[in-house]
mmCIF file of C-alpha atoms and ligand atoms in Angstrom:
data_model
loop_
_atom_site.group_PDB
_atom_site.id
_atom_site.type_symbol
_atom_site.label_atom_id
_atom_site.label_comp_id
_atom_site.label_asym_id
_atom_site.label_seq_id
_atom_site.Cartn_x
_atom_site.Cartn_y
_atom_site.Cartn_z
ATOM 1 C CA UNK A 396 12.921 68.994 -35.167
ATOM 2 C CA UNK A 397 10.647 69.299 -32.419
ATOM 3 C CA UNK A 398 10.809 66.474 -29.408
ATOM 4 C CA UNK A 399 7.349 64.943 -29.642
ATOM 5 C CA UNK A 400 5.248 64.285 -25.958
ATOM 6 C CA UNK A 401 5.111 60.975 -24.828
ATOM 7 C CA UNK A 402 1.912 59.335 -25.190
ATOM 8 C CA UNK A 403 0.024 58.938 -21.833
ATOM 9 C CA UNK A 404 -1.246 55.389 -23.486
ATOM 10 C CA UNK A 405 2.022 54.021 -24.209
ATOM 11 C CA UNK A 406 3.123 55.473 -20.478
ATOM 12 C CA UNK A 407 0.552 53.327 -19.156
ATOM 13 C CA UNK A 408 1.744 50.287 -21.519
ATOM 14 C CA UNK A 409 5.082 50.363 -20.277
ATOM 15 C CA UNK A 410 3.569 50.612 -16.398
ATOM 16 C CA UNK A 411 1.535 47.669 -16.974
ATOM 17 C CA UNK A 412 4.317 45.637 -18.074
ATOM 18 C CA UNK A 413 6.816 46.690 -15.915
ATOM 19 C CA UNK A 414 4.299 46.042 -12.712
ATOM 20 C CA UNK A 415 3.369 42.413 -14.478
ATOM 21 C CA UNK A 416 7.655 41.917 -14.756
ATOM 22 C CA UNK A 417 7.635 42.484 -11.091
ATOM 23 C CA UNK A 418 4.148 40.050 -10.319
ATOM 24 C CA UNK A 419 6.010 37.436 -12.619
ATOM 25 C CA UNK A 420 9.310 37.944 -10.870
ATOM 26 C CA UNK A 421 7.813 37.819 -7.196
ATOM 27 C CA UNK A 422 5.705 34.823 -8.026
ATOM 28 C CA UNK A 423 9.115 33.142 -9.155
ATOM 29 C CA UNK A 424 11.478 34.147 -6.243
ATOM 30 C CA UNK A 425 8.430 32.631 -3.915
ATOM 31 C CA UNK A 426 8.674 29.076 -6.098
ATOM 32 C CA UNK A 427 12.428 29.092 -4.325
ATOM 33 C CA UNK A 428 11.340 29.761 -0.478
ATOM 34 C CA UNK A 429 11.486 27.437 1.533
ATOM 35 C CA UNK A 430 8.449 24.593 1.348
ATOM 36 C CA UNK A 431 9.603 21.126 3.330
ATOM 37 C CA UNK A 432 7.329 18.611 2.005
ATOM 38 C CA UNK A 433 5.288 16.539 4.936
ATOM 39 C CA UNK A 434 7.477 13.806 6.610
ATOM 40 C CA UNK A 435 6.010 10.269 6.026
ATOM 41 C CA UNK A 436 5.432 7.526 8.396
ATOM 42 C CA UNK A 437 8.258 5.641 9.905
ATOM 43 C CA UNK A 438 8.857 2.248 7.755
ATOM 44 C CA UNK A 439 8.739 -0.781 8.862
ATOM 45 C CA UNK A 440 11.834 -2.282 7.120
ATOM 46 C CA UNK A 441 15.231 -3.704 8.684
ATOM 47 C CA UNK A 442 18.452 -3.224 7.202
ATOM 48 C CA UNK A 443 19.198 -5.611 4.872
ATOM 49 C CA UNK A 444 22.176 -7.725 6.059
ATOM 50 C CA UNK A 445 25.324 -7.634 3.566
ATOM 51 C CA UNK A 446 28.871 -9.554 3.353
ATOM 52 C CA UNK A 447 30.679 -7.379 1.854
ATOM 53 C CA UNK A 448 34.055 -9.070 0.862
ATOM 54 C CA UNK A 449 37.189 -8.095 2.652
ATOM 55 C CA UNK A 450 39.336 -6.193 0.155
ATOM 56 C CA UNK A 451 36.418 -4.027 -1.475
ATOM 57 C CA UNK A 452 36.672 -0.419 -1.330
ATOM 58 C CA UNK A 453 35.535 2.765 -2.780
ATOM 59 C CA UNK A 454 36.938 5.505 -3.868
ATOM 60 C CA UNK A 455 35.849 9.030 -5.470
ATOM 61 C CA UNK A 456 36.661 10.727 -9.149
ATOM 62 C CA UNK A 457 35.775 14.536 -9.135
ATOM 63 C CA UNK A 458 35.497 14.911 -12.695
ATOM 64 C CA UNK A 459 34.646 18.944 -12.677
ATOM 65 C CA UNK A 460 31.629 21.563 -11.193
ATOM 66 C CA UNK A 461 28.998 23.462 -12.443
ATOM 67 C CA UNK A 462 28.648 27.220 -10.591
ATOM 68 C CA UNK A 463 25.881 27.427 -9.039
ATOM 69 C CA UNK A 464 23.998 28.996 -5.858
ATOM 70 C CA UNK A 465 22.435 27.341 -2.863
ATOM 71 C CA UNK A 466 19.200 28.990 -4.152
ATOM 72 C CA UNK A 467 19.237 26.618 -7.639
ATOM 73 C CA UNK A 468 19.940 22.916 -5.961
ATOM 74 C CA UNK A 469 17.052 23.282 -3.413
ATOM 75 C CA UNK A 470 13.381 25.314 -2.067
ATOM 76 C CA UNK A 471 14.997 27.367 1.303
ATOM 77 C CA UNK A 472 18.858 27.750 -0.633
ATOM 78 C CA UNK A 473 20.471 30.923 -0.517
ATOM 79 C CA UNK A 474 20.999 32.865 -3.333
ATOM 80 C CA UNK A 475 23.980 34.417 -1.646
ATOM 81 C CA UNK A 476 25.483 30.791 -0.877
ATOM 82 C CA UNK A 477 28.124 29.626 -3.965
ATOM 83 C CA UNK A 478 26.989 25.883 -3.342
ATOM 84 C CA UNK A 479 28.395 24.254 -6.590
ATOM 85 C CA UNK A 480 27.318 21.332 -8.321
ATOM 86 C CA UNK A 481 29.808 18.802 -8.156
ATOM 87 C CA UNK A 482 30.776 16.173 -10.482
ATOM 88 C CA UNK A 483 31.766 13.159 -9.431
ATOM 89 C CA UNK A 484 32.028 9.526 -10.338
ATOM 90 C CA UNK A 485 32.329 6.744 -7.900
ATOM 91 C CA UNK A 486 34.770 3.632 -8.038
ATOM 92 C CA UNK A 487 33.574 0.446 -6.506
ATOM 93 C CA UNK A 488 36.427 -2.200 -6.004
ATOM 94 C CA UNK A 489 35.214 -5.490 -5.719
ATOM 95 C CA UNK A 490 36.803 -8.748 -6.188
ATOM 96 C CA UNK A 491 33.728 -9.877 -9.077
ATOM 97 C CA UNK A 492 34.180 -6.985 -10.524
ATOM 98 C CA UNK A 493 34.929 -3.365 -10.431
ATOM 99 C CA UNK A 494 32.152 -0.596 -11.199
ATOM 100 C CA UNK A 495 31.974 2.922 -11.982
ATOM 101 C CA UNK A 496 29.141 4.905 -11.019
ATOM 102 C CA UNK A 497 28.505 7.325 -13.634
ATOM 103 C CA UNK A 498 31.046 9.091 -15.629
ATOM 104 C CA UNK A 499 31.140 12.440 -14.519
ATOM 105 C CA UNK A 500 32.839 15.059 -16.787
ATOM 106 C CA UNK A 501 34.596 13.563 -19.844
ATOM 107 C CA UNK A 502 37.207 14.733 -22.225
ATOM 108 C CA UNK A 503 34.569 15.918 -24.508
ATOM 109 C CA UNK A 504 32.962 18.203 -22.320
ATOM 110 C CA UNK A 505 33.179 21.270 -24.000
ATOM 111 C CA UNK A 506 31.904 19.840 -26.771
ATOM 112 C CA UNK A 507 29.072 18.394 -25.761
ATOM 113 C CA UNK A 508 27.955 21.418 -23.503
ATOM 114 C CA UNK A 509 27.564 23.309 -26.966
ATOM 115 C CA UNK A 510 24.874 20.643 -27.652
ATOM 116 C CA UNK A 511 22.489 21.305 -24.707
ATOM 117 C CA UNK A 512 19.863 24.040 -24.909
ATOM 118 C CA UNK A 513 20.903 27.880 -25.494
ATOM 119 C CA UNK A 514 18.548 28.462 -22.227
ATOM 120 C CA UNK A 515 20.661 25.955 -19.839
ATOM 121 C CA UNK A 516 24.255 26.941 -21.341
ATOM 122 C CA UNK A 517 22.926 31.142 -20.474
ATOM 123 C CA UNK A 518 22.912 30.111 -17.013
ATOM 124 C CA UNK A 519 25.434 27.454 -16.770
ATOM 125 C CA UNK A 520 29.368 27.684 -16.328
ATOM 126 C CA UNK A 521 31.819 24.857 -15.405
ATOM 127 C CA UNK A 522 34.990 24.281 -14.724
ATOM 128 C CA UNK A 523 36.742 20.619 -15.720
ATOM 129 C CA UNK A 524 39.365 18.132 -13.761
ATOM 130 C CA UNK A 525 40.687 15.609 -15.082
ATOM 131 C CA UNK A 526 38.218 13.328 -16.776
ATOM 132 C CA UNK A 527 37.552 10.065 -14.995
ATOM 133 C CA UNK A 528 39.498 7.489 -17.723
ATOM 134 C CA UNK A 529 42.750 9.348 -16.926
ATOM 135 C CA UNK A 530 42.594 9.392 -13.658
ATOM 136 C CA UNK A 531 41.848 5.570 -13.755
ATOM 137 C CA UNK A 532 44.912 5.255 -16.085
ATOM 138 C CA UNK A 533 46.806 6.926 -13.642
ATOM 139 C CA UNK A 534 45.853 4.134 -11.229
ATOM 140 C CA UNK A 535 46.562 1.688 -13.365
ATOM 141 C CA UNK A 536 43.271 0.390 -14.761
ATOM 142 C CA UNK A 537 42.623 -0.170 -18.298
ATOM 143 C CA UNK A 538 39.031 0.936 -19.152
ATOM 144 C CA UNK A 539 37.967 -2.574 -20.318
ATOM 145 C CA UNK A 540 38.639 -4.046 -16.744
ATOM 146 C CA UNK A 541 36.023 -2.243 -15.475
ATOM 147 C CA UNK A 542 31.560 -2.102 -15.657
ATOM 148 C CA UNK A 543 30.326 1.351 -15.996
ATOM 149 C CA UNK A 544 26.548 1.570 -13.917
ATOM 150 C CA UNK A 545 24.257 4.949 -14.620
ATOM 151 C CA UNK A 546 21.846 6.360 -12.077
ATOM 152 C CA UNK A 547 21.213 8.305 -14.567
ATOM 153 C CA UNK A 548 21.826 9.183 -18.429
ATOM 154 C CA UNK A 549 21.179 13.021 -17.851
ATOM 155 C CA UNK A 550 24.394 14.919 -19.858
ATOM 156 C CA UNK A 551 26.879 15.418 -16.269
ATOM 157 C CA UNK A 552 26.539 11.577 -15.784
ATOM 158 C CA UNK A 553 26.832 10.474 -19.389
ATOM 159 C CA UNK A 554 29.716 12.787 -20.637
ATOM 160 C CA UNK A 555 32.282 10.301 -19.845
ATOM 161 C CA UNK A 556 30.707 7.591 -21.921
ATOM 162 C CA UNK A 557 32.761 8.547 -24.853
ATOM 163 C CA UNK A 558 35.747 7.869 -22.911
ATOM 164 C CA UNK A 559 35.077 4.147 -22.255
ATOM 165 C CA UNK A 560 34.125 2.576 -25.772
ATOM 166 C CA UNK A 561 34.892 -0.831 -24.795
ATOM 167 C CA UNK A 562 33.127 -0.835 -21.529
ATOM 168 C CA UNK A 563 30.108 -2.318 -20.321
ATOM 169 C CA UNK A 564 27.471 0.683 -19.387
ATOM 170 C CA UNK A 565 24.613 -1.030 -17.071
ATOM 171 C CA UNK A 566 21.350 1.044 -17.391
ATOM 172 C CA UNK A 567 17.992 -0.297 -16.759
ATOM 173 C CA UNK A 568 15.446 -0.637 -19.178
ATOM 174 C CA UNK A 569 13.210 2.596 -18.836
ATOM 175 C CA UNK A 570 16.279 4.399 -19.150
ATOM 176 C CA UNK A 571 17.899 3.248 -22.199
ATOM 177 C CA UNK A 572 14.678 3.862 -23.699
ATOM 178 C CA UNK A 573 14.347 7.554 -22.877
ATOM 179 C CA UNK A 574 18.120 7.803 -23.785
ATOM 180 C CA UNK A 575 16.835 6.006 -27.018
ATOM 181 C CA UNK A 576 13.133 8.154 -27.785
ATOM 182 C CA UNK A 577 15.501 11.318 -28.288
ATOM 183 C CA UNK A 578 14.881 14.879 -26.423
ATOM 184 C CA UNK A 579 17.683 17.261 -25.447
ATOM 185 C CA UNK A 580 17.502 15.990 -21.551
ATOM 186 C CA UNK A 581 19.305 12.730 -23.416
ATOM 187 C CA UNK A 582 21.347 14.526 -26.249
ATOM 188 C CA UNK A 583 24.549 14.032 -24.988
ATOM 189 C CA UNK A 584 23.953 10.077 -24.435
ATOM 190 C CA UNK A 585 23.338 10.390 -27.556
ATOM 191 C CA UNK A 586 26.163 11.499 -28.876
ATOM 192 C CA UNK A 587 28.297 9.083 -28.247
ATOM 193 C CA UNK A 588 27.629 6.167 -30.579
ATOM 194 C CA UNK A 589 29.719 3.845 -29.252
ATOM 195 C CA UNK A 590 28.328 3.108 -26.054
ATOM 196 C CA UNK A 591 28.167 -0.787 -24.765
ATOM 197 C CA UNK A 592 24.933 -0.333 -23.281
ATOM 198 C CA UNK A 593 23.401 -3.579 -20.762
ATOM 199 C CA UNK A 594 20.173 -3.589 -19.684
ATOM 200 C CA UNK A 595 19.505 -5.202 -16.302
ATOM 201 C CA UNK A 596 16.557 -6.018 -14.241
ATOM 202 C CA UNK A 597 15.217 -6.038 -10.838
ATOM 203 C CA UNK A 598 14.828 -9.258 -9.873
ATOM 204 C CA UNK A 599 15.281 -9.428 -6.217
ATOM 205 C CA UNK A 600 12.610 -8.828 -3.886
ATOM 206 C CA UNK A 601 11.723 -5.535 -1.774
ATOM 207 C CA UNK A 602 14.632 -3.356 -0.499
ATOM 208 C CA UNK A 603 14.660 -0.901 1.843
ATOM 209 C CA UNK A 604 11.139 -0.191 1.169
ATOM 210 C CA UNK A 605 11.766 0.160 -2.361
ATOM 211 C CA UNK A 606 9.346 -2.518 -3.982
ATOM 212 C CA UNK A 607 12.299 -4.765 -5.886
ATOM 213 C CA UNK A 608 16.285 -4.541 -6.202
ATOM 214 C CA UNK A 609 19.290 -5.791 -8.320
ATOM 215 C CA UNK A 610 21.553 -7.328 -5.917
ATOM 216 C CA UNK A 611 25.122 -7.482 -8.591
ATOM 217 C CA UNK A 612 26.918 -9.883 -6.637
ATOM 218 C CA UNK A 613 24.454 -11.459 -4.614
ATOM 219 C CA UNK A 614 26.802 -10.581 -1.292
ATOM 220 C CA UNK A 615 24.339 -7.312 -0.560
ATOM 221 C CA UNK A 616 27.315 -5.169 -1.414
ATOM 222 C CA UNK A 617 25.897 -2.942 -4.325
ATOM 223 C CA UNK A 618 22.358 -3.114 -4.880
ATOM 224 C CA UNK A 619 20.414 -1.147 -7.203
ATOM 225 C CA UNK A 620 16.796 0.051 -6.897
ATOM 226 C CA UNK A 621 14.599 1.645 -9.264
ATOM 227 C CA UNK A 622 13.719 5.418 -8.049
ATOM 228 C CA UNK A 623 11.992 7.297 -11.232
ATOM 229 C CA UNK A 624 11.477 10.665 -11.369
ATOM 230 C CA UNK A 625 13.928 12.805 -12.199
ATOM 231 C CA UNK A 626 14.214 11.042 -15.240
ATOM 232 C CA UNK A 627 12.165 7.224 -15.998
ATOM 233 C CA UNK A 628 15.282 4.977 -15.229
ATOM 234 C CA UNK A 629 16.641 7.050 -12.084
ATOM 235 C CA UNK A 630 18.368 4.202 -9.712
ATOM 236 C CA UNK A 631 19.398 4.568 -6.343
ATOM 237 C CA UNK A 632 22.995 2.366 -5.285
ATOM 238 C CA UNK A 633 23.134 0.947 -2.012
ATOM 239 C CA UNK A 634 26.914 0.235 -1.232
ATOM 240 C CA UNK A 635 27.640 -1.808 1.877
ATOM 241 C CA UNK A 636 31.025 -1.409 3.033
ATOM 242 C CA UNK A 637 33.237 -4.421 4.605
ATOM 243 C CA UNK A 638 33.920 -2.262 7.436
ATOM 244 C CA UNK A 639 30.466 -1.669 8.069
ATOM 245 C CA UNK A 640 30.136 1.514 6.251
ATOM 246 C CA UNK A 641 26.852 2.125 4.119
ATOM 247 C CA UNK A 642 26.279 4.873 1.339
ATOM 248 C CA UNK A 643 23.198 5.762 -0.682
ATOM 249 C CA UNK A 644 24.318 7.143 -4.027
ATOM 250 C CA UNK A 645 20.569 8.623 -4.933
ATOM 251 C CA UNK A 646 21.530 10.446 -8.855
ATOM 252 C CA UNK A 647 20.168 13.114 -9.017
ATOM 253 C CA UNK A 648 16.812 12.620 -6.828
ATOM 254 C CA UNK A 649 18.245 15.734 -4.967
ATOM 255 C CA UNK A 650 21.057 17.523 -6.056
ATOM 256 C CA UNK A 651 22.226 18.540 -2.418
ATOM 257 C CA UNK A 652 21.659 16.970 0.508
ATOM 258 C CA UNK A 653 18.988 19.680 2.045
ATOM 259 C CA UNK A 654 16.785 17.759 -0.570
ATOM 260 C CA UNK A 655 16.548 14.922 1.372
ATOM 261 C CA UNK A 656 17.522 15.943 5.316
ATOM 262 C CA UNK A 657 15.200 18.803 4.951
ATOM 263 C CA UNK A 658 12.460 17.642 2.492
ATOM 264 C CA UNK A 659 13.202 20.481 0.272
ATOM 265 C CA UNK A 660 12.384 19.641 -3.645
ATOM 266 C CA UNK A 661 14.133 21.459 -6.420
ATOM 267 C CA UNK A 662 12.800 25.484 -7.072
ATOM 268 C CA UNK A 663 10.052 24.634 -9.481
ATOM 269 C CA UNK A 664 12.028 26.314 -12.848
ATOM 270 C CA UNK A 665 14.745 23.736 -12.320
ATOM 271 C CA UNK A 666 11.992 21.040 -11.331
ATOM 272 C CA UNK A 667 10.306 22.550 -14.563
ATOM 273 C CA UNK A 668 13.704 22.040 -16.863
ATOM 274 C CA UNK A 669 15.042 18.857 -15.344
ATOM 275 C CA UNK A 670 12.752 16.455 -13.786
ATOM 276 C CA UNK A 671 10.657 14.029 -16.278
ATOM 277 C CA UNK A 672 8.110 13.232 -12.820
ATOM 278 C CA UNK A 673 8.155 15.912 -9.858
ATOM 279 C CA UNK A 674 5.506 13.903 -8.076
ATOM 280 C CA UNK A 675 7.382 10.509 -7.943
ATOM 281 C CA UNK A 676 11.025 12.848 -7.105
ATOM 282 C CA UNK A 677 8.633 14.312 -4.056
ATOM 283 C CA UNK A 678 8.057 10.779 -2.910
ATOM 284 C CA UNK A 679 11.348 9.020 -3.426
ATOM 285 C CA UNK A 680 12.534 12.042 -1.122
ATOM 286 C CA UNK A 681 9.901 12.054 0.937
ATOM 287 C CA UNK A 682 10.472 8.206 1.528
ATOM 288 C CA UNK A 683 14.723 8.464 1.781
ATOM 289 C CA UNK A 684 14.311 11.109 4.043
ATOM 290 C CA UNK A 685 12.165 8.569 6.480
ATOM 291 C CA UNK A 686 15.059 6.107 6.002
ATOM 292 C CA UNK A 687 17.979 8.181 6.272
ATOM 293 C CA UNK A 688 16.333 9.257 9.504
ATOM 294 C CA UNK A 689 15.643 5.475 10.448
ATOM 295 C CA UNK A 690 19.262 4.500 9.453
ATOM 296 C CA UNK A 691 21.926 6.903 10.357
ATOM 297 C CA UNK A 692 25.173 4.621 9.410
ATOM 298 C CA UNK A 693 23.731 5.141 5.501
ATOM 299 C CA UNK A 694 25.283 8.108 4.402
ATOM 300 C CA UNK A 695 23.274 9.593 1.242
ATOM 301 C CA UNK A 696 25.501 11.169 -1.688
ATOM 302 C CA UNK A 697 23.103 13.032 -4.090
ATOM 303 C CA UNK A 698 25.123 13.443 -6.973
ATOM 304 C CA UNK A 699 25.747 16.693 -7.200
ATOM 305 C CA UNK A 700 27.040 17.493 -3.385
ATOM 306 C CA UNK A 701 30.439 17.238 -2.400
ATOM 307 C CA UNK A 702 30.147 16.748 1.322
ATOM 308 C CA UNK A 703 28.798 13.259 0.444
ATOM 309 C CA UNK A 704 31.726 11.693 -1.169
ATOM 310 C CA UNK A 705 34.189 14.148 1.325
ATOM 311 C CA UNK A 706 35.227 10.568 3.163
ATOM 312 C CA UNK A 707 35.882 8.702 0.035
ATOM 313 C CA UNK A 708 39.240 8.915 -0.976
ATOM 314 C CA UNK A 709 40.952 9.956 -4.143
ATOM 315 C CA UNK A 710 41.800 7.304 -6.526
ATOM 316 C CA UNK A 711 44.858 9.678 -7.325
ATOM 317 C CA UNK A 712 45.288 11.215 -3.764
HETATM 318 ZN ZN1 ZN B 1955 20.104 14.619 -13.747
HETATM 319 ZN ZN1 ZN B 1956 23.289 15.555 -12.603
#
């Protein structure tokens, strides 16, 4: 059998593709560069007073981590920089009441990771700790003396849930309804039937800039605001510390904090994937970047970065 010549029309086929593979390729490595969005005006707001009660504290529950590079989280990362995506709940003590934020990893992880999209698992690995119910076991809490609040109901924030049947989840109203209209960003919400979901609303007056709030105690402790974007029913949690100490727990606005300190959004495939309104994420960053610059005692934890909870303790040291 004779070797046939290669046709100089499917030669120029495969070039054509090959140099459109490479135009498609460049145009996405330049959605990752580096693109600060434009600082906004200084605000005029105070910092709203707070009496934190003596005794309250708060504590941190690494739950797990996604691998991932700098070059994923945010517009300017390095794709040589392992910068992984850290899962982690927060544990508010508080004499009224003690609250969870978010649920990090739970014991049904690798179950419900085989529910999320074929695309997302391709690119996604993670490695599990011990789920947050244990560890508060290990401290001695049962999980029905305790209120669960979501910034978010995305699947690393909502995995938990299962764990925690009997306790109160605290999720605002836009949220439980895109939990509740279905879509894979939601699925593993969703999969827990179980949940004891309470809606709440914001019925205290401008925070922080933010146009209303949910002050839970009344004592300015822990006060939610509404910050939509990444997904409908995104909340930012303002905890006030009795020693003076104030954090920002901001979800998943940014995943690291280069997404607020430097204005950097999410590369636009993961903004693309994740984010239900990029244009209301550009200006809750734009806007927390003005007041983390305005108010340097509030340290901001994006969900995802570990250097924000780094002076919380253990629950379990
Ligand atoms: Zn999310
Ligand atoms: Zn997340």
């Amino acid at each position: 059998m004779t070797k046939g010549r290669r046709s100089p029309h499917v030669a120029k086929v495969r070039l054509a593709l090959a140099a459109a593979a490479l135009v498609g390729i460049a145009a996405l490595l330049r959605t990752c560069a580096s693109a600060p969005l434009p600082a906004g005006p200084a605000l005029a707001v105070q910092l709203p007073p707070a009496t934190p009660p003596a005794g309250m504290t708060l504590h941190r529950l690494p739950t797990g981590f996604v691998h991932r590079r700098a070059a994923s989280a945010y517009r300017g990362g390095s794709f040589f920089e392992e910068r992984n995506s850290a899962v982690i709940a927060a544990l508010i003590a508080h004499p009224r009441g003690d609250l969870l934020i978010d649920t990090g990893f739970g014991r049904d992880i690798d179950a419900q990771f085989q529910r999320l999209p074929l695309a997302f698992r391709l690119v996604t690995t993670y490695e599990r700790a011990l789920p947050a119910v244990e560890q508060l076991r290990a401290a001695g809490y049962e999980p029905n003396e305790l209120r669960i609040l979501l910034t978010h109901a995305h699947w690393d924030h909502t995995s938990g849930l299962a764990d925690f049947p009997t306790t109160p989840v605290l999720i605002t109203r836009e949220e439980r309804r895109f939990v509740d209209e279905g879509g894979v960003r939601t699925v593993v919400a969703r999969s827990t039937s179980a949940v004891h979901y309470e809606e709440y609303d914001f019925e205290g007056g401008p925070y922080l800039g933010y146009p209303k709030s949910h002050d839970l105690y009344g004592d300015g402790a822990i006060v939610v605001v509404p910050a939509p974007g990444h997904t409908p029913g995104s909340v930012i949690v303002f905890v006030s510390l009795p020693a003076g100490k104030r954090y920002a727990f901001i979800g998943d606005l940014a995943w690291q904090r280069e997404g607020v300190v430097e204005r950097e959004e999410r590369p636009w495939i993961w903004r693309l994937a994740v984010d239900s309104d990029e244009a209301k994420v550009r200006d809750g960053l734009v806007h927390l970047s003005a007041l983390s610059a305005q108010f340097q005692e509030i340290t901001i934890v994006p969900a995802h970065d570990a250097r924000g909870f780094a002076d919380l303790p253990l629950l379990q040291p």
